[in-house]
Amino acid sequence: MNDVKLAVLGGEGTGKSALTVRFLTKRFIGEYASNFESVYSKHLYLEGKQLNLEIYDPCSQPKKAKFSLTSELHWADGFVIVYDISDRSSFAFAKALVYRIREPQTSHCKSCVLHFRAVESAVLLVGNKQDLCHVREVGWEEGQKLALDNRCQFCELSAAEQCLEVEMMFIRIIKDILTNFKLKEKRRPSGSKSMAKLINNVFGKRRKSV
Ligand SMILES: Nc1nc2c(ncn2[C@@H]2O[C@H](COP(=O)(O)OP(=O)(O)OP(=O)(O)O)[C@@H](O)[C@H]2O)c(=O)[nH]1
């Protein structure tokens, strides 16, 4: 069974818990306790595979820890970054998170394969609370541009009103993560045969040129 680890990040009150709970239970619950973090588990059958999905939904974090993200980068295979389309400051927060995830990693995070070409983490940027479009502060194009510029997927939706769209959004990021697993597998030489090939490539070439 494949383990898939997904972190749902974003500014305070953007609807991280609402989206996660909507996906897991199909229900929208108006208020959530926001002073503790949760890791939810769900078994899924997708693309012919049994998956053990874990979703990390953090509590609103203290200001100083906002952009460190070190443990999340290490833990997660992919990220859903949420902002509230009716709150510009939440978009600025989401932007900083995207930049943090996409900046080159020096430690051993999952988006970084040190020996071989890196496979970037899957990231989906979500403009939530689309039902509040009459008080919109962030344009659809702005979200789309931020996503495009940083190799992320993008969608706008409403956790409050759209059950199917929320489900499709999670399935989309999980599929991207599975694609990344396949890419990483392809790029990793496995076993002694591949190691021999690698040694031969490095030393074999040198011998020829002497
Ligand atoms: N109108 C509207 N309200 C929403 C939507 N999603 C969430 N909310 C409301 O926004 C508020 C915050 O939602 P949460 O899911 O607790 O947000 P959160 O990001 O988990 O919050 P923190 O953990 O405190 O950072 C709640 O009052 C929700 O009912 C939505 O799609 N539309």
PDB file of C-alpha atoms and ligand atoms in Angstrom:
ATOM      1  CA  MET A   1       0.000   0.000   0.000  1.00  0.00           C
ATOM      2  CA  ASN A   2       1.324   3.454  -0.939  1.00  0.00           C
ATOM      3  CA  ASP A   3       1.534   6.106   1.771  1.00  0.00           C
ATOM      4  CA  VAL A   4       0.586   9.581   0.550  1.00  0.00           C
ATOM      5  CA  LYS A   5       1.235  12.512   2.869  1.00  0.00           C
ATOM      6  CA  LEU A   6      -0.487  15.807   2.179  1.00  0.00           C
ATOM      7  CA  ALA A   7      -0.147  19.071   4.125  1.00  0.00           C
ATOM      8  CA  VAL A   8      -2.964  21.655   3.937  1.00  0.00           C
ATOM      9  CA  LEU A   9      -1.407  25.033   4.670  1.00  0.00           C
ATOM     10  CA  GLY A  10      -2.529  28.657   4.530  1.00  0.00           C
ATOM     11  CA  GLY A  11      -3.415  31.708   6.565  1.00  0.00           C
ATOM     12  CA  GLU A  12      -5.642  31.781   9.595  1.00  0.00           C
ATOM     13  CA  GLY A  13      -9.327  31.164   8.907  1.00  0.00           C
ATOM     14  CA  THR A  14      -8.922  30.483   5.188  1.00  0.00           C
ATOM     15  CA  GLY A  15     -10.859  27.224   5.439  1.00  0.00           C
ATOM     16  CA  LYS A  16      -8.136  24.580   5.745  1.00  0.00           C
ATOM     17  CA  SER A  17     -10.177  22.485   8.198  1.00  0.00           C
ATOM     18  CA  ALA A  18     -13.416  23.099   6.283  1.00  0.00           C
ATOM     19  CA  LEU A  19     -11.830  21.760   3.064  1.00  0.00           C
ATOM     20  CA  THR A  20     -10.229  18.783   4.781  1.00  0.00           C
ATOM     21  CA  VAL A  21     -13.383  17.803   6.663  1.00  0.00           C
ATOM     22  CA  ARG A  22     -15.499  18.339   3.533  1.00  0.00           C
ATOM     23  CA  PHE A  23     -13.260  15.900   1.651  1.00  0.00           C
ATOM     24  CA  LEU A  24     -13.197  13.323   4.430  1.00  0.00           C
ATOM     25  CA  THR A  25     -16.857  13.416   5.479  1.00  0.00           C
ATOM     26  CA  LYS A  26     -18.595  15.296   2.613  1.00  0.00           C
ATOM     27  CA  ARG A  27     -19.977  17.652   5.252  1.00  0.00           C
ATOM     28  CA  PHE A  28     -19.419  21.351   5.835  1.00  0.00           C
ATOM     29  CA  ILE A  29     -19.099  22.201   9.482  1.00  0.00           C
ATOM     30  CA  GLY A  30     -19.208  25.913  10.232  1.00  0.00           C
ATOM     31  CA  GLU A  31     -16.742  26.160  13.101  1.00  0.00           C
ATOM     32  CA  TYR A  32     -13.728  24.091  14.046  1.00  0.00           C
ATOM     33  CA  ALA A  33     -11.492  24.180  17.085  1.00  0.00           C
ATOM     34  CA  SER A  34      -8.372  25.828  15.667  1.00  0.00           C
ATOM     35  CA  ASN A  35      -6.008  25.514  18.599  1.00  0.00           C
ATOM     36  CA  PHE A  36      -4.701  22.044  17.808  1.00  0.00           C
ATOM     37  CA  GLU A  37      -3.202  20.397  14.763  1.00  0.00           C
ATOM     38  CA  SER A  38      -4.608  17.193  13.271  1.00  0.00           C
ATOM     39  CA  VAL A  39      -3.389  14.408  11.046  1.00  0.00           C
ATOM     40  CA  TYR A  40      -6.311  12.611   9.415  1.00  0.00           C
ATOM     41  CA  SER A  41      -6.060   9.187   7.776  1.00  0.00           C
ATOM     42  CA  LYS A  42      -8.121   7.826   4.924  1.00  0.00           C
ATOM     43  CA  HIS A  43      -7.866   4.699   2.780  1.00  0.00           C
ATOM     44  CA  LEU A  44      -8.385   5.352  -0.908  1.00  0.00           C
ATOM     45  CA  TYR A  45      -8.424   3.280  -4.068  1.00  0.00           C
ATOM     46  CA  LEU A  46      -7.042   5.321  -6.952  1.00  0.00           C
ATOM     47  CA  GLU A  47      -5.439   4.424 -10.299  1.00  0.00           C
ATOM     48  CA  GLY A  48      -5.554   0.739  -9.387  1.00  0.00           C
ATOM     49  CA  LYS A  49      -3.704   1.289  -6.104  1.00  0.00           C
ATOM     50  CA  GLN A  50      -4.665   1.107  -2.449  1.00  0.00           C
ATOM     51  CA  LEU A  51      -3.488   4.293  -0.778  1.00  0.00           C
ATOM     52  CA  ASN A  52      -3.092   5.265   2.819  1.00  0.00           C
ATOM     53  CA  LEU A  53      -3.651   9.016   2.728  1.00  0.00           C
ATOM     54  CA  GLU A  54      -2.575  11.200   5.636  1.00  0.00           C
ATOM     55  CA  ILE A  55      -3.683  14.839   5.690  1.00  0.00           C
ATOM     56  CA  TYR A  56      -1.958  17.297   7.979  1.00  0.00           C
ATOM     57  CA  ASP A  57      -4.141  20.227   9.040  1.00  0.00           C
ATOM     58  CA  PRO A  58      -2.086  22.557  11.258  1.00  0.00           C
ATOM     59  CA  CYS A  59      -3.447  24.881  13.876  1.00  0.00           C
ATOM     60  CA  SER A  60      -2.870  28.575  13.212  1.00  0.00           C
ATOM     61  CA  GLN A  61       0.789  28.923  13.888  1.00  0.00           C
ATOM     62  CA  PRO A  62       2.612  31.461  15.990  1.00  0.00           C
ATOM     63  CA  LYS A  63       3.985  34.330  13.874  1.00  0.00           C
ATOM     64  CA  LYS A  64       7.655  33.533  14.258  1.00  0.00           C
ATOM     65  CA  ALA A  65       7.236  29.954  12.992  1.00  0.00           C
ATOM     66  CA  LYS A  66       5.166  30.996   9.974  1.00  0.00           C
ATOM     67  CA  PHE A  67       7.661  30.417   7.220  1.00  0.00           C
ATOM     68  CA  SER A  68      10.062  27.894   8.665  1.00  0.00           C
ATOM     69  CA  LEU A  69       8.050  24.907   7.345  1.00  0.00           C
ATOM     70  CA  THR A  70      11.085  22.658   7.744  1.00  0.00           C
ATOM     71  CA  SER A  71       9.226  19.716   9.247  1.00  0.00           C
ATOM     72  CA  GLU A  72       6.329  20.031   6.790  1.00  0.00           C
ATOM     73  CA  LEU A  73       8.753  20.051   3.830  1.00  0.00           C
ATOM     74  CA  HIS A  74      10.394  16.949   5.202  1.00  0.00           C
ATOM     75  CA  TRP A  75       7.131  15.160   5.960  1.00  0.00           C
ATOM     76  CA  ALA A  76       4.798  15.990   3.084  1.00  0.00           C
ATOM     77  CA  ASP A  77       4.687  14.555  -0.443  1.00  0.00           C
ATOM     78  CA  GLY A  78       2.480  17.411  -1.573  1.00  0.00           C
ATOM     79  CA  PHE A  79       0.832  20.622  -0.456  1.00  0.00           C
ATOM     80  CA  VAL A  80      -2.553  22.273  -0.712  1.00  0.00           C
ATOM     81  CA  ILE A  81      -2.012  26.003  -0.120  1.00  0.00           C
ATOM     82  CA  VAL A  82      -5.252  27.757   0.775  1.00  0.00           C
ATOM     83  CA  TYR A  83      -6.165  31.431   0.665  1.00  0.00           C
ATOM     84  CA  ASP A  84      -9.489  33.205   1.057  1.00  0.00           C
ATOM     85  CA  ILE A  85     -10.510  35.114  -2.098  1.00  0.00           C
ATOM     86  CA  SER A  86     -12.178  37.754   0.101  1.00  0.00           C
ATOM     87  CA  ASP A  87      -9.007  38.409   2.115  1.00  0.00           C
ATOM     88  CA  ARG A  88      -5.972  39.880   0.352  1.00  0.00           C
ATOM     89  CA  SER A  89      -3.644  39.327   3.306  1.00  0.00           C
ATOM     90  CA  SER A  90      -4.332  35.582   3.093  1.00  0.00           C
ATOM     91  CA  PHE A  91      -3.161  35.684  -0.548  1.00  0.00           C
ATOM     92  CA  ALA A  92       0.102  37.348   0.504  1.00  0.00           C
ATOM     93  CA  PHE A  93       0.524  34.597   3.084  1.00  0.00           C
ATOM     94  CA  ALA A  94      -0.155  31.906   0.477  1.00  0.00           C
ATOM     95  CA  LYS A  95       2.376  33.525  -1.856  1.00  0.00           C
ATOM     96  CA  ALA A  96       5.062  33.409   0.838  1.00  0.00           C
ATOM     97  CA  LEU A  97       4.285  29.740   1.455  1.00  0.00           C
ATOM     98  CA  VAL A  98       4.550  28.921  -2.258  1.00  0.00           C
ATOM     99  CA  TYR A  99       7.903  30.746  -2.492  1.00  0.00           C
ATOM    100  CA  ARG A 100       9.140  28.896   0.601  1.00  0.00           C
ATOM    101  CA  ILE A 101       8.194  25.517  -0.848  1.00  0.00           C
ATOM    102  CA  ARG A 102       9.736  26.305  -4.228  1.00  0.00           C
ATOM    103  CA  GLU A 103      12.988  27.794  -2.932  1.00  0.00           C
ATOM    104  CA  PRO A 104      15.961  25.441  -3.381  1.00  0.00           C
ATOM    105  CA  GLN A 105      16.239  23.070  -0.440  1.00  0.00           C
ATOM    106  CA  THR A 106      19.569  22.423   1.186  1.00  0.00           C
ATOM    107  CA  SER A 107      18.393  19.843   3.715  1.00  0.00           C
ATOM    108  CA  HIS A 108      16.910  16.432   3.007  1.00  0.00           C
ATOM    109  CA  CYS A 109      13.354  17.417   2.192  1.00  0.00           C
ATOM    110  CA  LYS A 110      11.109  15.234   0.056  1.00  0.00           C
ATOM    111  CA  SER A 111      11.101  17.670  -2.845  1.00  0.00           C
ATOM    112  CA  CYS A 112      14.834  17.254  -3.158  1.00  0.00           C
ATOM    113  CA  VAL A 113      16.673  14.179  -4.376  1.00  0.00           C
ATOM    114  CA  LEU A 114      20.265  15.019  -3.678  1.00  0.00           C
ATOM    115  CA  HIS A 115      22.027  12.509  -5.895  1.00  0.00           C
ATOM    116  CA  PHE A 116      19.823  12.800  -8.951  1.00  0.00           C
ATOM    117  CA  ARG A 117      17.702  15.399 -10.682  1.00  0.00           C
ATOM    118  CA  ALA A 118      15.072  16.717  -8.274  1.00  0.00           C
ATOM    119  CA  VAL A 119      11.367  16.020  -8.620  1.00  0.00           C
ATOM    120  CA  GLU A 120       9.498  19.010  -7.227  1.00  0.00           C
ATOM    121  CA  SER A 121       6.756  18.555  -4.656  1.00  0.00           C
ATOM    122  CA  ALA A 122       3.215  18.673  -5.980  1.00  0.00           C
ATOM    123  CA  VAL A 123       1.534  21.935  -4.963  1.00  0.00           C
ATOM    124  CA  LEU A 124      -2.087  22.980  -5.512  1.00  0.00           C
ATOM    125  CA  LEU A 125      -3.037  26.586  -4.794  1.00  0.00           C
ATOM    126  CA  VAL A 126      -6.680  26.962  -3.737  1.00  0.00           C
ATOM    127  CA  GLY A 127      -8.695  30.162  -3.625  1.00  0.00           C
ATOM    128  CA  ASN A 128     -11.401  29.195  -1.129  1.00  0.00           C
ATOM    129  CA  LYS A 129     -14.709  30.918  -0.248  1.00  0.00           C
ATOM    130  CA  GLN A 130     -15.711  31.480  -3.862  1.00  0.00           C
ATOM    131  CA  ASP A 131     -19.278  31.933  -2.572  1.00  0.00           C
ATOM    132  CA  LEU A 132     -18.035  35.298  -1.217  1.00  0.00           C
ATOM    133  CA  CYS A 133     -17.160  36.585  -4.703  1.00  0.00           C
ATOM    134  CA  HIS A 134     -19.310  39.719  -4.111  1.00  0.00           C
ATOM    135  CA  VAL A 135     -16.624  40.794  -1.594  1.00  0.00           C
ATOM    136  CA  ARG A 136     -13.716  39.387  -3.582  1.00  0.00           C
ATOM    137  CA  GLU A 137     -10.300  40.987  -2.950  1.00  0.00           C
ATOM    138  CA  VAL A 138      -8.156  38.603  -5.001  1.00  0.00           C
ATOM    139  CA  GLY A 139      -8.802  38.140  -8.711  1.00  0.00           C
ATOM    140  CA  TRP A 140      -8.931  34.703 -10.313  1.00  0.00           C
ATOM    141  CA  GLU A 141      -6.121  35.785 -12.678  1.00  0.00           C
ATOM    142  CA  GLU A 142      -3.846  36.644  -9.756  1.00  0.00           C
ATOM    143  CA  GLY A 143      -4.222  33.176  -8.304  1.00  0.00           C
ATOM    144  CA  GLN A 144      -3.734  31.581 -11.697  1.00  0.00           C
ATOM    145  CA  LYS A 145      -0.575  33.645 -12.348  1.00  0.00           C
ATOM    146  CA  LEU A 146       0.977  32.838  -8.965  1.00  0.00           C
ATOM    147  CA  ALA A 147       0.339  29.151  -9.621  1.00  0.00           C
ATOM    148  CA  LEU A 148       1.669  29.216 -13.199  1.00  0.00           C
ATOM    149  CA  ASP A 149       4.800  31.166 -12.249  1.00  0.00           C
ATOM    150  CA  ASN A 150       5.622  28.630  -9.554  1.00  0.00           C
ATOM    151  CA  ARG A 151       4.669  25.375 -11.260  1.00  0.00           C
ATOM    152  CA  CYS A 152       1.584  24.788  -9.127  1.00  0.00           C
ATOM    153  CA  GLN A 153      -1.931  23.665  -9.971  1.00  0.00           C
ATOM    154  CA  PHE A 154      -4.704  26.154  -9.272  1.00  0.00           C
ATOM    155  CA  CYS A 155      -8.411  26.248  -8.577  1.00  0.00           C
ATOM    156  CA  GLU A 156     -11.027  28.388  -6.905  1.00  0.00           C
ATOM    157  CA  LEU A 157     -13.883  26.784  -4.995  1.00  0.00           C
ATOM    158  CA  SER A 158     -16.102  26.992  -1.950  1.00  0.00           C
ATOM    159  CA  ALA A 159     -15.794  24.491   0.885  1.00  0.00           C
ATOM    160  CA  ALA A 160     -19.165  25.748   2.077  1.00  0.00           C
ATOM    161  CA  GLU A 161     -21.085  25.107  -1.141  1.00  0.00           C
ATOM    162  CA  GLN A 162     -19.166  22.690  -3.356  1.00  0.00           C
ATOM    163  CA  CYS A 163     -18.686  19.126  -2.214  1.00  0.00           C
ATOM    164  CA  LEU A 164     -17.769  17.574  -5.571  1.00  0.00           C
ATOM    165  CA  GLU A 165     -15.257  20.314  -6.479  1.00  0.00           C
ATOM    166  CA  VAL A 166     -13.504  19.851  -3.131  1.00  0.00           C
ATOM    167  CA  GLU A 167     -13.276  16.109  -3.716  1.00  0.00           C
ATOM    168  CA  MET A 168     -11.923  16.644  -7.244  1.00  0.00           C
ATOM    169  CA  MET A 169      -9.352  19.114  -5.933  1.00  0.00           C
ATOM    170  CA  PHE A 170      -7.955  16.568  -3.449  1.00  0.00           C
ATOM    171  CA  ILE A 171      -7.985  13.787  -6.053  1.00  0.00           C
ATOM    172  CA  ARG A 172      -6.066  16.082  -8.449  1.00  0.00           C
ATOM    173  CA  ILE A 173      -3.232  16.721  -5.979  1.00  0.00           C
ATOM    174  CA  ILE A 174      -3.093  13.045  -4.932  1.00  0.00           C
ATOM    175  CA  LYS A 175      -2.763  12.051  -8.617  1.00  0.00           C
ATOM    176  CA  ASP A 176       0.087  14.568  -9.010  1.00  0.00           C
ATOM    177  CA  ILE A 177       1.814  13.039  -5.997  1.00  0.00           C
ATOM    178  CA  LEU A 178       1.464   9.555  -7.506  1.00  0.00           C
ATOM    179  CA  THR A 179       2.962  10.846 -10.769  1.00  0.00           C
ATOM    180  CA  ASN A 180       5.900  12.222  -8.779  1.00  0.00           C
ATOM    181  CA  PHE A 181       6.377   8.856  -7.052  1.00  0.00           C
ATOM    182  CA  LYS A 182       6.670   7.240 -10.492  1.00  0.00           C
ATOM    183  CA  LEU A 183       9.139   9.905 -11.696  1.00  0.00           C
ATOM    184  CA  LYS A 184      11.307   9.493  -8.599  1.00  0.00           C
ATOM    185  CA  GLU A 185      11.265   5.741  -9.052  1.00  0.00           C
ATOM    186  CA  LYS A 186      12.404   6.106 -12.691  1.00  0.00           C
ATOM    187  CA  ARG A 187      15.221   8.476 -11.811  1.00  0.00           C
ATOM    188  CA  ARG A 188      16.608   6.348  -8.997  1.00  0.00           C
ATOM    189  CA  PRO A 189      19.046   3.699 -10.226  1.00  0.00           C
ATOM    190  CA  SER A 190      18.150   0.654  -8.151  1.00  0.00           C
ATOM    191  CA  GLY A 191      20.207  -2.409  -7.339  1.00  0.00           C
ATOM    192  CA  SER A 192      23.711  -3.423  -8.210  1.00  0.00           C
ATOM    193  CA  LYS A 193      23.105  -3.439 -11.974  1.00  0.00           C
ATOM    194  CA  SER A 194      22.305   0.261 -11.965  1.00  0.00           C
ATOM    195  CA  MET A 195      25.165   1.005  -9.608  1.00  0.00           C
ATOM    196  CA  ALA A 196      27.533  -0.859 -11.971  1.00  0.00           C
ATOM    197  CA  LYS A 197      26.149   1.191 -14.853  1.00  0.00           C
ATOM    198  CA  LEU A 198      26.771   4.379 -12.887  1.00  0.00           C
ATOM    199  CA  ILE A 199      30.361   3.412 -11.987  1.00  0.00           C
ATOM    200  CA  ASN A 200      30.998   2.413 -15.572  1.00  0.00           C
ATOM    201  CA  ASN A 201      29.668   5.732 -16.833  1.00  0.00           C
ATOM    202  CA  VAL A 202      31.971   7.672 -14.537  1.00  0.00           C
ATOM    203  CA  PHE A 203      35.182   5.610 -14.649  1.00  0.00           C
ATOM    204  CA  GLY A 204      34.697   3.903 -18.008  1.00  0.00           C
ATOM    205  CA  LYS A 205      34.734   7.209 -19.840  1.00  0.00           C
ATOM    206  CA  ARG A 206      37.913   8.321 -18.077  1.00  0.00           C
ATOM    207  CA  ARG A 207      39.758   5.153 -19.039  1.00  0.00           C
ATOM    208  CA  LYS A 208      38.961   5.735 -22.678  1.00  0.00           C
ATOM    209  CA  SER A 209      40.458   9.226 -22.682  1.00  0.00           C
ATOM    210  CA  VAL A 210      43.842   8.193 -21.131  1.00  0.00           C
TER     211      VAL A 210
HETATM  212  N1  LIG B   1     -18.379  31.638   3.284  1.00  0.00           N
HETATM  213  C1  LIG B   1     -17.506  30.642   3.482  1.00  0.00           C
HETATM  214  N2  LIG B   1     -16.980  30.452   4.685  1.00  0.00           N
HETATM  215  C2  LIG B   1     -16.087  29.431   4.831  1.00  0.00           C
HETATM  216  C3  LIG B   1     -15.701  28.591   3.753  1.00  0.00           C
HETATM  217  N3  LIG B   1     -14.805  27.713   4.218  1.00  0.00           N
HETATM  218  C4  LIG B   1     -14.643  27.980   5.516  1.00  0.00           C
HETATM  219  N4  LIG B   1     -15.415  29.004   5.896  1.00  0.00           N
HETATM  220  C5  LIG B   1     -15.525  29.615   7.221  1.00  0.00           C
HETATM  221  O1  LIG B   1     -14.280  30.240   7.533  1.00  0.00           O
HETATM  222  C6  LIG B   1     -13.999  30.114   8.915  1.00  0.00           C
HETATM  223  C7  LIG B   1     -12.654  29.458   9.100  1.00  0.00           C
HETATM  224  O2  LIG B   1     -12.728  28.138   8.603  1.00  0.00           O
HETATM  225  P1  LIG B   1     -11.707  27.016   9.101  1.00  0.00           P
HETATM  226  O3  LIG B   1     -11.952  25.790   8.313  1.00  0.00           O
HETATM  227  O4  LIG B   1     -11.731  26.914  10.592  1.00  0.00           O
HETATM  228  O5  LIG B   1     -10.355  27.704   8.645  1.00  0.00           O
HETATM  229  P2  LIG B   1      -8.870  27.262   9.042  1.00  0.00           P
HETATM  230  O6  LIG B   1      -7.997  27.746   7.953  1.00  0.00           O
HETATM  231  O7  LIG B   1      -8.816  25.802   9.346  1.00  0.00           O
HETATM  232  O8  LIG B   1      -8.696  28.114  10.360  1.00  0.00           O
HETATM  233  P3  LIG B   1      -7.431  28.093  11.396  1.00  0.00           P
HETATM  234  O9  LIG B   1      -7.143  26.657  11.743  1.00  0.00           O
HETATM  235  O10 LIG B   1      -7.941  28.901  12.550  1.00  0.00           O
HETATM  236  O11 LIG B   1      -6.327  28.768  10.714  1.00  0.00           O
HETATM  237  C8  LIG B   1     -15.163  29.316   9.533  1.00  0.00           C
HETATM  238  O12 LIG B   1     -16.072  30.221  10.068  1.00  0.00           O
HETATM  239  C9  LIG B   1     -15.761  28.597   8.339  1.00  0.00           C
HETATM  240  O13 LIG B   1     -17.129  28.344   8.501  1.00  0.00           O
HETATM  241  C10 LIG B   1     -16.295  28.831   2.468  1.00  0.00           C
HETATM  242  O14 LIG B   1     -16.036  28.180   1.458  1.00  0.00           O
HETATM  243  N5  LIG B   1     -17.173  29.879   2.383  1.00  0.00           N
END
